[in-house]
């Protein structure tokens, strides 16, 4: 289903013997409505394209990219696995962590046989636009030119985010937003953001007006980069704690 604040785009090119014959750039059309953020990736002539099992692509490659901005609450709710997922660090260890997003993109490529193409050599560039309101969780301030941002790919089979590395943010552009580009040899859902150990955020009080029903709510960060799981406050309670929030 369509998600408010998201944007998508598609294109195509040809391959022969598993090698791309003509370069192509696939980008979201017009960017996300809320703040004109976008995502794009490019396939250069001569790049080899294969499936995860090593089968060479053939015929026509159909490419698509969808981008979800952190400026949209609906986009944040579409984040795979929620914002307290299992994250595999560079060293291979996994733990449940709090995660934020400056924007996440889903990239797919299929060939004429319907095969999902996921491996590319040499690596291909994936770029996303980062809203200027995004909080750099490492610094506790809005993100700036030259800052580092973490890059994650999503392993759908395990429901785990894998830490791929970091990349440098550049900008701002004419709209005040910034850009992050990462070179990747494989396709997935990609997140540009931060992860770390979450914390419990205070005690919040509800001023009940006499109604006795339970209340279900979510908490969100001011920049839209994080949304809590559902918090249920029983009818007998008037306070709650937000757990797993980003440290900043």
PDB file of C-alpha atoms in Angstrom:
ATOM      1  CA  UNK A   1       0.000   0.000   0.000  1.00  0.00           C
ATOM      2  CA  UNK A   2       1.108   3.559  -0.650  1.00  0.00           C
ATOM      3  CA  UNK A   3       2.804   5.229   2.315  1.00  0.00           C
ATOM      4  CA  UNK A   4       2.457   8.971   2.852  1.00  0.00           C
ATOM      5  CA  UNK A   5       5.844  10.653   2.576  1.00  0.00           C
ATOM      6  CA  UNK A   6       7.332   7.873   0.440  1.00  0.00           C
ATOM      7  CA  UNK A   7       8.456   8.115  -3.189  1.00  0.00           C
ATOM      8  CA  UNK A   8       9.420   5.581  -5.846  1.00  0.00           C
ATOM      9  CA  UNK A   9      10.845   5.325  -9.354  1.00  0.00           C
ATOM     10  CA  UNK A  10      11.825   2.734 -11.938  1.00  0.00           C
ATOM     11  CA  UNK A  11      13.838   2.273 -15.142  1.00  0.00           C
ATOM     12  CA  UNK A  12      15.381  -0.493 -17.269  1.00  0.00           C
ATOM     13  CA  UNK A  13      18.511  -1.504 -19.159  1.00  0.00           C
ATOM     14  CA  UNK A  14      19.866  -4.533 -21.032  1.00  0.00           C
ATOM     15  CA  UNK A  15      22.427  -7.164 -20.077  1.00  0.00           C
ATOM     16  CA  UNK A  16      24.390  -9.632 -22.190  1.00  0.00           C
ATOM     17  CA  UNK A  17      26.369 -12.470 -20.663  1.00  0.00           C
ATOM     18  CA  UNK A  18      25.596 -11.022 -17.253  1.00  0.00           C
ATOM     19  CA  UNK A  19      27.160  -7.656 -18.149  1.00  0.00           C
ATOM     20  CA  UNK A  20      25.223  -4.394 -18.272  1.00  0.00           C
ATOM     21  CA  UNK A  21      25.301  -2.930 -21.778  1.00  0.00           C
ATOM     22  CA  UNK A  22      24.091   0.611 -21.099  1.00  0.00           C
ATOM     23  CA  UNK A  23      24.380   2.699 -17.952  1.00  0.00           C
ATOM     24  CA  UNK A  24      21.162   3.653 -16.164  1.00  0.00           C
ATOM     25  CA  UNK A  25      20.223   5.810 -13.174  1.00  0.00           C
ATOM     26  CA  UNK A  26      17.101   4.945 -11.190  1.00  0.00           C
ATOM     27  CA  UNK A  27      15.736   7.663  -8.928  1.00  0.00           C
ATOM     28  CA  UNK A  28      12.549   8.419  -7.041  1.00  0.00           C
ATOM     29  CA  UNK A  29      10.324  10.755  -9.026  1.00  0.00           C
ATOM     30  CA  UNK A  30      10.010  14.169  -7.429  1.00  0.00           C
ATOM     31  CA  UNK A  31      11.227  13.042  -4.030  1.00  0.00           C
ATOM     32  CA  UNK A  32       9.160  12.494  -0.905  1.00  0.00           C
ATOM     33  CA  UNK A  33       6.358  15.064  -0.847  1.00  0.00           C
ATOM     34  CA  UNK A  34       7.027  16.244   2.702  1.00  0.00           C
ATOM     35  CA  UNK A  35      10.533  17.616   2.133  1.00  0.00           C
ATOM     36  CA  UNK A  36      11.622  16.609  -1.398  1.00  0.00           C
ATOM     37  CA  UNK A  37      14.044  13.983  -0.146  1.00  0.00           C
ATOM     38  CA  UNK A  38      14.889  11.172  -2.559  1.00  0.00           C
ATOM     39  CA  UNK A  39      16.999   8.110  -3.269  1.00  0.00           C
ATOM     40  CA  UNK A  40      18.828   6.925  -6.385  1.00  0.00           C
ATOM     41  CA  UNK A  41      21.256   4.272  -7.570  1.00  0.00           C
ATOM     42  CA  UNK A  42      23.162   3.787 -10.815  1.00  0.00           C
ATOM     43  CA  UNK A  43      24.360   0.812 -12.835  1.00  0.00           C
ATOM     44  CA  UNK A  44      27.376   1.527 -15.034  1.00  0.00           C
ATOM     45  CA  UNK A  45      28.163  -0.060 -18.389  1.00  0.00           C
ATOM     46  CA  UNK A  46      30.330  -3.150 -17.893  1.00  0.00           C
ATOM     47  CA  UNK A  47      29.021  -3.946 -14.392  1.00  0.00           C
ATOM     48  CA  UNK A  48      28.373  -7.650 -13.900  1.00  0.00           C
ATOM     49  CA  UNK A  49      24.990  -8.548 -12.415  1.00  0.00           C
ATOM     50  CA  UNK A  50      24.144 -11.894 -10.786  1.00  0.00           C
ATOM     51  CA  UNK A  51      21.638 -13.518  -8.476  1.00  0.00           C
ATOM     52  CA  UNK A  52      22.515 -14.387  -4.867  1.00  0.00           C
ATOM     53  CA  UNK A  53      23.431 -17.903  -6.070  1.00  0.00           C
ATOM     54  CA  UNK A  54      25.752 -16.578  -8.797  1.00  0.00           C
ATOM     55  CA  UNK A  55      23.444 -16.979 -11.821  1.00  0.00           C
ATOM     56  CA  UNK A  56      24.143 -14.329 -14.461  1.00  0.00           C
ATOM     57  CA  UNK A  57      21.401 -11.845 -15.312  1.00  0.00           C
ATOM     58  CA  UNK A  58      19.932 -12.057 -18.799  1.00  0.00           C
ATOM     59  CA  UNK A  59      17.775  -9.966 -21.114  1.00  0.00           C
ATOM     60  CA  UNK A  60      16.263  -6.764 -19.749  1.00  0.00           C
ATOM     61  CA  UNK A  61      16.916  -5.552 -16.221  1.00  0.00           C
ATOM     62  CA  UNK A  62      13.951  -3.872 -14.525  1.00  0.00           C
ATOM     63  CA  UNK A  63      15.073  -1.620 -11.688  1.00  0.00           C
ATOM     64  CA  UNK A  64      13.099   0.142  -8.965  1.00  0.00           C
ATOM     65  CA  UNK A  65      13.778   2.170  -5.836  1.00  0.00           C
ATOM     66  CA  UNK A  66      11.423   3.267  -3.056  1.00  0.00           C
ATOM     67  CA  UNK A  67      12.430   5.846  -0.469  1.00  0.00           C
ATOM     68  CA  UNK A  68      10.865   6.472   2.937  1.00  0.00           C
ATOM     69  CA  UNK A  69      11.602   9.823   4.544  1.00  0.00           C
ATOM     70  CA  UNK A  70      11.971  10.195   8.302  1.00  0.00           C
ATOM     71  CA  UNK A  71       9.913  13.381   8.011  1.00  0.00           C
ATOM     72  CA  UNK A  72       6.765  11.254   7.688  1.00  0.00           C
ATOM     73  CA  UNK A  73       5.284   9.360  10.627  1.00  0.00           C
ATOM     74  CA  UNK A  74       3.688   6.947   8.165  1.00  0.00           C
ATOM     75  CA  UNK A  75       7.079   6.298   6.614  1.00  0.00           C
ATOM     76  CA  UNK A  76       8.593   5.577  10.013  1.00  0.00           C
ATOM     77  CA  UNK A  77       5.871   3.006  10.740  1.00  0.00           C
ATOM     78  CA  UNK A  78       6.897   1.181   7.532  1.00  0.00           C
ATOM     79  CA  UNK A  79      10.427   0.675   8.866  1.00  0.00           C
ATOM     80  CA  UNK A  80      11.249  -3.073   8.686  1.00  0.00           C
ATOM     81  CA  UNK A  81      11.483  -4.789  12.068  1.00  0.00           C
ATOM     82  CA  UNK A  82      10.633  -1.739  14.163  1.00  0.00           C
ATOM     83  CA  UNK A  83      13.111   0.583  15.869  1.00  0.00           C
ATOM     84  CA  UNK A  84      14.259  -1.893  18.541  1.00  0.00           C
ATOM     85  CA  UNK A  85      15.536  -4.613  16.182  1.00  0.00           C
ATOM     86  CA  UNK A  86      18.338  -7.143  16.298  1.00  0.00           C
ATOM     87  CA  UNK A  87      21.466  -5.520  14.816  1.00  0.00           C
ATOM     88  CA  UNK A  88      24.538  -7.458  13.684  1.00  0.00           C
ATOM     89  CA  UNK A  89      27.681  -5.418  14.250  1.00  0.00           C
ATOM     90  CA  UNK A  90      30.721  -5.350  11.954  1.00  0.00           C
ATOM     91  CA  UNK A  91      32.434  -7.992  14.108  1.00  0.00           C
ATOM     92  CA  UNK A  92      29.518 -10.404  13.623  1.00  0.00           C
ATOM     93  CA  UNK A  93      27.973 -10.183  17.106  1.00  0.00           C
ATOM     94  CA  UNK A  94      24.239  -9.466  17.332  1.00  0.00           C
ATOM     95  CA  UNK A  95      22.177  -7.682  19.966  1.00  0.00           C
ATOM     96  CA  UNK A  96      18.882  -5.857  20.324  1.00  0.00           C
ATOM     97  CA  UNK A  97      19.517  -2.161  19.861  1.00  0.00           C
ATOM     98  CA  UNK A  98      17.676   1.093  19.450  1.00  0.00           C
ATOM     99  CA  UNK A  99      17.812   2.313  15.842  1.00  0.00           C
ATOM    100  CA  UNK A 100      16.990   5.606  14.156  1.00  0.00           C
ATOM    101  CA  UNK A 101      16.664   6.473  10.485  1.00  0.00           C
ATOM    102  CA  UNK A 102      17.547   9.475   8.395  1.00  0.00           C
ATOM    103  CA  UNK A 103      15.726   7.729   5.550  1.00  0.00           C
ATOM    104  CA  UNK A 104      15.576   4.168   4.245  1.00  0.00           C
ATOM    105  CA  UNK A 105      15.334   2.772   0.718  1.00  0.00           C
ATOM    106  CA  UNK A 106      14.287  -0.490  -0.858  1.00  0.00           C
ATOM    107  CA  UNK A 107      16.091  -1.349  -4.109  1.00  0.00           C
ATOM    108  CA  UNK A 108      15.082  -4.204  -6.428  1.00  0.00           C
ATOM    109  CA  UNK A 109      16.432  -5.413  -9.766  1.00  0.00           C
ATOM    110  CA  UNK A 110      14.985  -8.322 -11.776  1.00  0.00           C
ATOM    111  CA  UNK A 111      15.896  -9.743 -15.190  1.00  0.00           C
ATOM    112  CA  UNK A 112      13.742 -11.046 -18.042  1.00  0.00           C
ATOM    113  CA  UNK A 113      13.489 -14.461 -16.400  1.00  0.00           C
ATOM    114  CA  UNK A 114      12.027 -12.944 -13.239  1.00  0.00           C
ATOM    115  CA  UNK A 115      15.231 -13.626 -11.308  1.00  0.00           C
ATOM    116  CA  UNK A 116      16.011 -11.201  -8.492  1.00  0.00           C
ATOM    117  CA  UNK A 117      19.439  -9.706  -9.188  1.00  0.00           C
ATOM    118  CA  UNK A 118      21.244  -8.858  -5.964  1.00  0.00           C
ATOM    119  CA  UNK A 119      25.005  -8.928  -6.612  1.00  0.00           C
ATOM    120  CA  UNK A 120      27.053  -6.384  -8.576  1.00  0.00           C
ATOM    121  CA  UNK A 121      30.734  -6.024  -9.442  1.00  0.00           C
ATOM    122  CA  UNK A 122      32.189  -3.464  -9.151  1.00  0.00           C
ATOM    123  CA  UNK A 123      30.021  -2.006  -6.351  1.00  0.00           C
ATOM    124  CA  UNK A 124      27.278   0.449  -7.308  1.00  0.00           C
ATOM    125  CA  UNK A 125      26.487   3.820  -5.649  1.00  0.00           C
ATOM    126  CA  UNK A 126      23.295   4.225  -3.607  1.00  0.00           C
ATOM    127  CA  UNK A 127      22.474   7.807  -2.604  1.00  0.00           C
ATOM    128  CA  UNK A 128      19.797   9.198  -0.299  1.00  0.00           C
ATOM    129  CA  UNK A 129      18.823  12.723   0.660  1.00  0.00           C
ATOM    130  CA  UNK A 130      18.858  13.334   4.409  1.00  0.00           C
ATOM    131  CA  UNK A 131      16.484  15.919   5.927  1.00  0.00           C
ATOM    132  CA  UNK A 132      18.260  18.808   7.629  1.00  0.00           C
ATOM    133  CA  UNK A 133      16.177  18.163  10.772  1.00  0.00           C
ATOM    134  CA  UNK A 134      17.801  14.742  11.300  1.00  0.00           C
ATOM    135  CA  UNK A 135      19.554  14.361  14.659  1.00  0.00           C
ATOM    136  CA  UNK A 136      23.120  13.058  14.596  1.00  0.00           C
ATOM    137  CA  UNK A 137      22.767  10.598  17.480  1.00  0.00           C
ATOM    138  CA  UNK A 138      26.534  10.483  18.022  1.00  0.00           C
ATOM    139  CA  UNK A 139      26.763  14.261  18.516  1.00  0.00           C
ATOM    140  CA  UNK A 140      23.322  15.123  19.933  1.00  0.00           C
ATOM    141  CA  UNK A 141      22.668  17.867  17.350  1.00  0.00           C
ATOM    142  CA  UNK A 142      21.251  18.253  13.867  1.00  0.00           C
ATOM    143  CA  UNK A 143      23.320  16.610  11.162  1.00  0.00           C
ATOM    144  CA  UNK A 144      25.928  18.691   9.313  1.00  0.00           C
ATOM    145  CA  UNK A 145      28.210  18.558   6.300  1.00  0.00           C
ATOM    146  CA  UNK A 146      31.134  16.186   6.954  1.00  0.00           C
ATOM    147  CA  UNK A 147      29.346  14.131   9.631  1.00  0.00           C
ATOM    148  CA  UNK A 148      29.538  10.343   9.563  1.00  0.00           C
ATOM    149  CA  UNK A 149      26.332   8.318   9.386  1.00  0.00           C
ATOM    150  CA  UNK A 150      25.946   4.572   9.771  1.00  0.00           C
ATOM    151  CA  UNK A 151      24.705   2.366   6.922  1.00  0.00           C
ATOM    152  CA  UNK A 152      22.701  -0.839   7.451  1.00  0.00           C
ATOM    153  CA  UNK A 153      21.253  -3.513   5.158  1.00  0.00           C
ATOM    154  CA  UNK A 154      18.259  -5.668   6.090  1.00  0.00           C
ATOM    155  CA  UNK A 155      18.474  -9.456   6.043  1.00  0.00           C
ATOM    156  CA  UNK A 156      14.852 -10.360   5.322  1.00  0.00           C
ATOM    157  CA  UNK A 157      15.343 -14.087   5.999  1.00  0.00           C
ATOM    158  CA  UNK A 158      16.532 -13.465   9.580  1.00  0.00           C
ATOM    159  CA  UNK A 159      14.820 -10.157  10.327  1.00  0.00           C
ATOM    160  CA  UNK A 160      18.198  -8.668  11.252  1.00  0.00           C
ATOM    161  CA  UNK A 161      19.814  -5.348  10.350  1.00  0.00           C
ATOM    162  CA  UNK A 162      23.480  -5.763   9.370  1.00  0.00           C
ATOM    163  CA  UNK A 163      25.935  -2.940  10.028  1.00  0.00           C
ATOM    164  CA  UNK A 164      27.709  -2.312   6.717  1.00  0.00           C
ATOM    165  CA  UNK A 165      29.861   0.655   7.700  1.00  0.00           C
ATOM    166  CA  UNK A 166      29.688   4.437   7.655  1.00  0.00           C
ATOM    167  CA  UNK A 167      29.668   7.151   5.024  1.00  0.00           C
ATOM    168  CA  UNK A 168      30.247  10.915   5.035  1.00  0.00           C
ATOM    169  CA  UNK A 169      27.330  13.327   4.672  1.00  0.00           C
ATOM    170  CA  UNK A 170      27.674  16.243   2.230  1.00  0.00           C
ATOM    171  CA  UNK A 171      25.649  19.367   1.546  1.00  0.00           C
ATOM    172  CA  UNK A 172      23.368  21.117   2.123  1.00  0.00           C
ATOM    173  CA  UNK A 173      21.574  21.352  -1.226  1.00  0.00           C
ATOM    174  CA  UNK A 174      19.250  24.149  -2.382  1.00  0.00           C
ATOM    175  CA  UNK A 175      16.480  22.750  -0.162  1.00  0.00           C
ATOM    176  CA  UNK A 176      18.728  22.649   2.899  1.00  0.00           C
ATOM    177  CA  UNK A 177      18.930  18.850   2.895  1.00  0.00           C
ATOM    178  CA  UNK A 178      22.100  16.743   2.856  1.00  0.00           C
ATOM    179  CA  UNK A 179      23.244  13.719   0.841  1.00  0.00           C
ATOM    180  CA  UNK A 180      24.802  10.381   1.783  1.00  0.00           C
ATOM    181  CA  UNK A 181      26.214   7.918  -0.777  1.00  0.00           C
ATOM    182  CA  UNK A 182      27.318   4.348  -0.111  1.00  0.00           C
ATOM    183  CA  UNK A 183      29.011   1.922  -2.515  1.00  0.00           C
ATOM    184  CA  UNK A 184      27.441  -1.523  -2.307  1.00  0.00           C
ATOM    185  CA  UNK A 185      27.937  -4.842  -4.054  1.00  0.00           C
ATOM    186  CA  UNK A 186      24.526  -6.212  -3.078  1.00  0.00           C
ATOM    187  CA  UNK A 187      20.906  -5.096  -2.899  1.00  0.00           C
ATOM    188  CA  UNK A 188      18.558  -5.014   0.049  1.00  0.00           C
ATOM    189  CA  UNK A 189      16.535  -2.565   2.078  1.00  0.00           C
ATOM    190  CA  UNK A 190      19.063   0.046   3.192  1.00  0.00           C
ATOM    191  CA  UNK A 191      18.932   2.334   6.219  1.00  0.00           C
ATOM    192  CA  UNK A 192      21.008   5.438   6.824  1.00  0.00           C
ATOM    193  CA  UNK A 193      20.923   6.266  10.531  1.00  0.00           C
ATOM    194  CA  UNK A 194      22.293   5.288  13.915  1.00  0.00           C
ATOM    195  CA  UNK A 195      22.084   2.348  16.314  1.00  0.00           C
ATOM    196  CA  UNK A 196      23.074   1.860  19.915  1.00  0.00           C
ATOM    197  CA  UNK A 197      21.839   0.886  23.329  1.00  0.00           C
ATOM    198  CA  UNK A 198      18.505   2.516  24.045  1.00  0.00           C
ATOM    199  CA  UNK A 199      17.462   4.059  27.339  1.00  0.00           C
ATOM    200  CA  UNK A 200      14.285   4.508  29.349  1.00  0.00           C
ATOM    201  CA  UNK A 201      12.892   7.990  28.924  1.00  0.00           C
ATOM    202  CA  UNK A 202      11.451   9.386  32.147  1.00  0.00           C
ATOM    203  CA  UNK A 203       8.017   8.835  33.615  1.00  0.00           C
ATOM    204  CA  UNK A 204       5.065  10.392  31.814  1.00  0.00           C
ATOM    205  CA  UNK A 205       1.776  11.105  33.562  1.00  0.00           C
ATOM    206  CA  UNK A 206      -1.710  10.899  32.089  1.00  0.00           C
ATOM    207  CA  UNK A 207      -4.395  13.215  33.424  1.00  0.00           C
ATOM    208  CA  UNK A 208      -7.455  10.973  33.250  1.00  0.00           C
ATOM    209  CA  UNK A 209     -10.861  12.632  33.054  1.00  0.00           C
ATOM    210  CA  UNK A 210     -12.773   9.842  34.737  1.00  0.00           C
ATOM    211  CA  UNK A 211     -12.972   7.400  31.832  1.00  0.00           C
ATOM    212  CA  UNK A 212     -11.594   4.013  32.828  1.00  0.00           C
ATOM    213  CA  UNK A 213     -10.498   2.498  29.506  1.00  0.00           C
ATOM    214  CA  UNK A 214      -6.964   1.397  28.685  1.00  0.00           C
ATOM    215  CA  UNK A 215      -4.890   3.670  26.436  1.00  0.00           C
ATOM    216  CA  UNK A 216      -2.583   2.570  23.616  1.00  0.00           C
ATOM    217  CA  UNK A 217      -0.014   5.031  22.287  1.00  0.00           C
ATOM    218  CA  UNK A 218       3.338   5.445  20.570  1.00  0.00           C
ATOM    219  CA  UNK A 219       6.164   7.874  21.258  1.00  0.00           C
ATOM    220  CA  UNK A 220       8.088   9.521  18.436  1.00  0.00           C
ATOM    221  CA  UNK A 221      11.247  11.605  18.250  1.00  0.00           C
ATOM    222  CA  UNK A 222      10.856  15.242  17.256  1.00  0.00           C
ATOM    223  CA  UNK A 223      12.695  14.731  13.945  1.00  0.00           C
ATOM    224  CA  UNK A 224      10.619  11.651  13.039  1.00  0.00           C
ATOM    225  CA  UNK A 225      13.601   9.316  13.036  1.00  0.00           C
ATOM    226  CA  UNK A 226      12.284   6.994  15.751  1.00  0.00           C
ATOM    227  CA  UNK A 227       8.895   5.570  16.766  1.00  0.00           C
ATOM    228  CA  UNK A 228       8.346   3.360  19.803  1.00  0.00           C
ATOM    229  CA  UNK A 229       6.425   0.125  19.746  1.00  0.00           C
ATOM    230  CA  UNK A 230       2.895   0.259  21.112  1.00  0.00           C
ATOM    231  CA  UNK A 231       2.682   1.289  24.759  1.00  0.00           C
ATOM    232  CA  UNK A 232      -0.409   0.049  26.576  1.00  0.00           C
ATOM    233  CA  UNK A 233      -1.430   1.883  29.736  1.00  0.00           C
ATOM    234  CA  UNK A 234      -3.921  -0.186  31.711  1.00  0.00           C
ATOM    235  CA  UNK A 235      -7.128   1.479  32.931  1.00  0.00           C
ATOM    236  CA  UNK A 236      -5.864   1.420  36.524  1.00  0.00           C
ATOM    237  CA  UNK A 237      -2.634   3.294  35.721  1.00  0.00           C
ATOM    238  CA  UNK A 238      -1.954   6.952  35.075  1.00  0.00           C
ATOM    239  CA  UNK A 239       1.749   6.883  34.170  1.00  0.00           C
ATOM    240  CA  UNK A 240       4.117   5.105  31.777  1.00  0.00           C
ATOM    241  CA  UNK A 241       7.769   4.928  30.758  1.00  0.00           C
ATOM    242  CA  UNK A 242       9.044   4.976  27.175  1.00  0.00           C
ATOM    243  CA  UNK A 243      11.704   2.252  26.868  1.00  0.00           C
ATOM    244  CA  UNK A 244      14.288   1.688  24.137  1.00  0.00           C
ATOM    245  CA  UNK A 245      14.450   5.373  23.162  1.00  0.00           C
ATOM    246  CA  UNK A 246      17.582   6.714  21.441  1.00  0.00           C
ATOM    247  CA  UNK A 247      20.016   8.129  23.987  1.00  0.00           C
ATOM    248  CA  UNK A 248      19.682  11.623  22.536  1.00  0.00           C
TER     249      UNK A 248
END
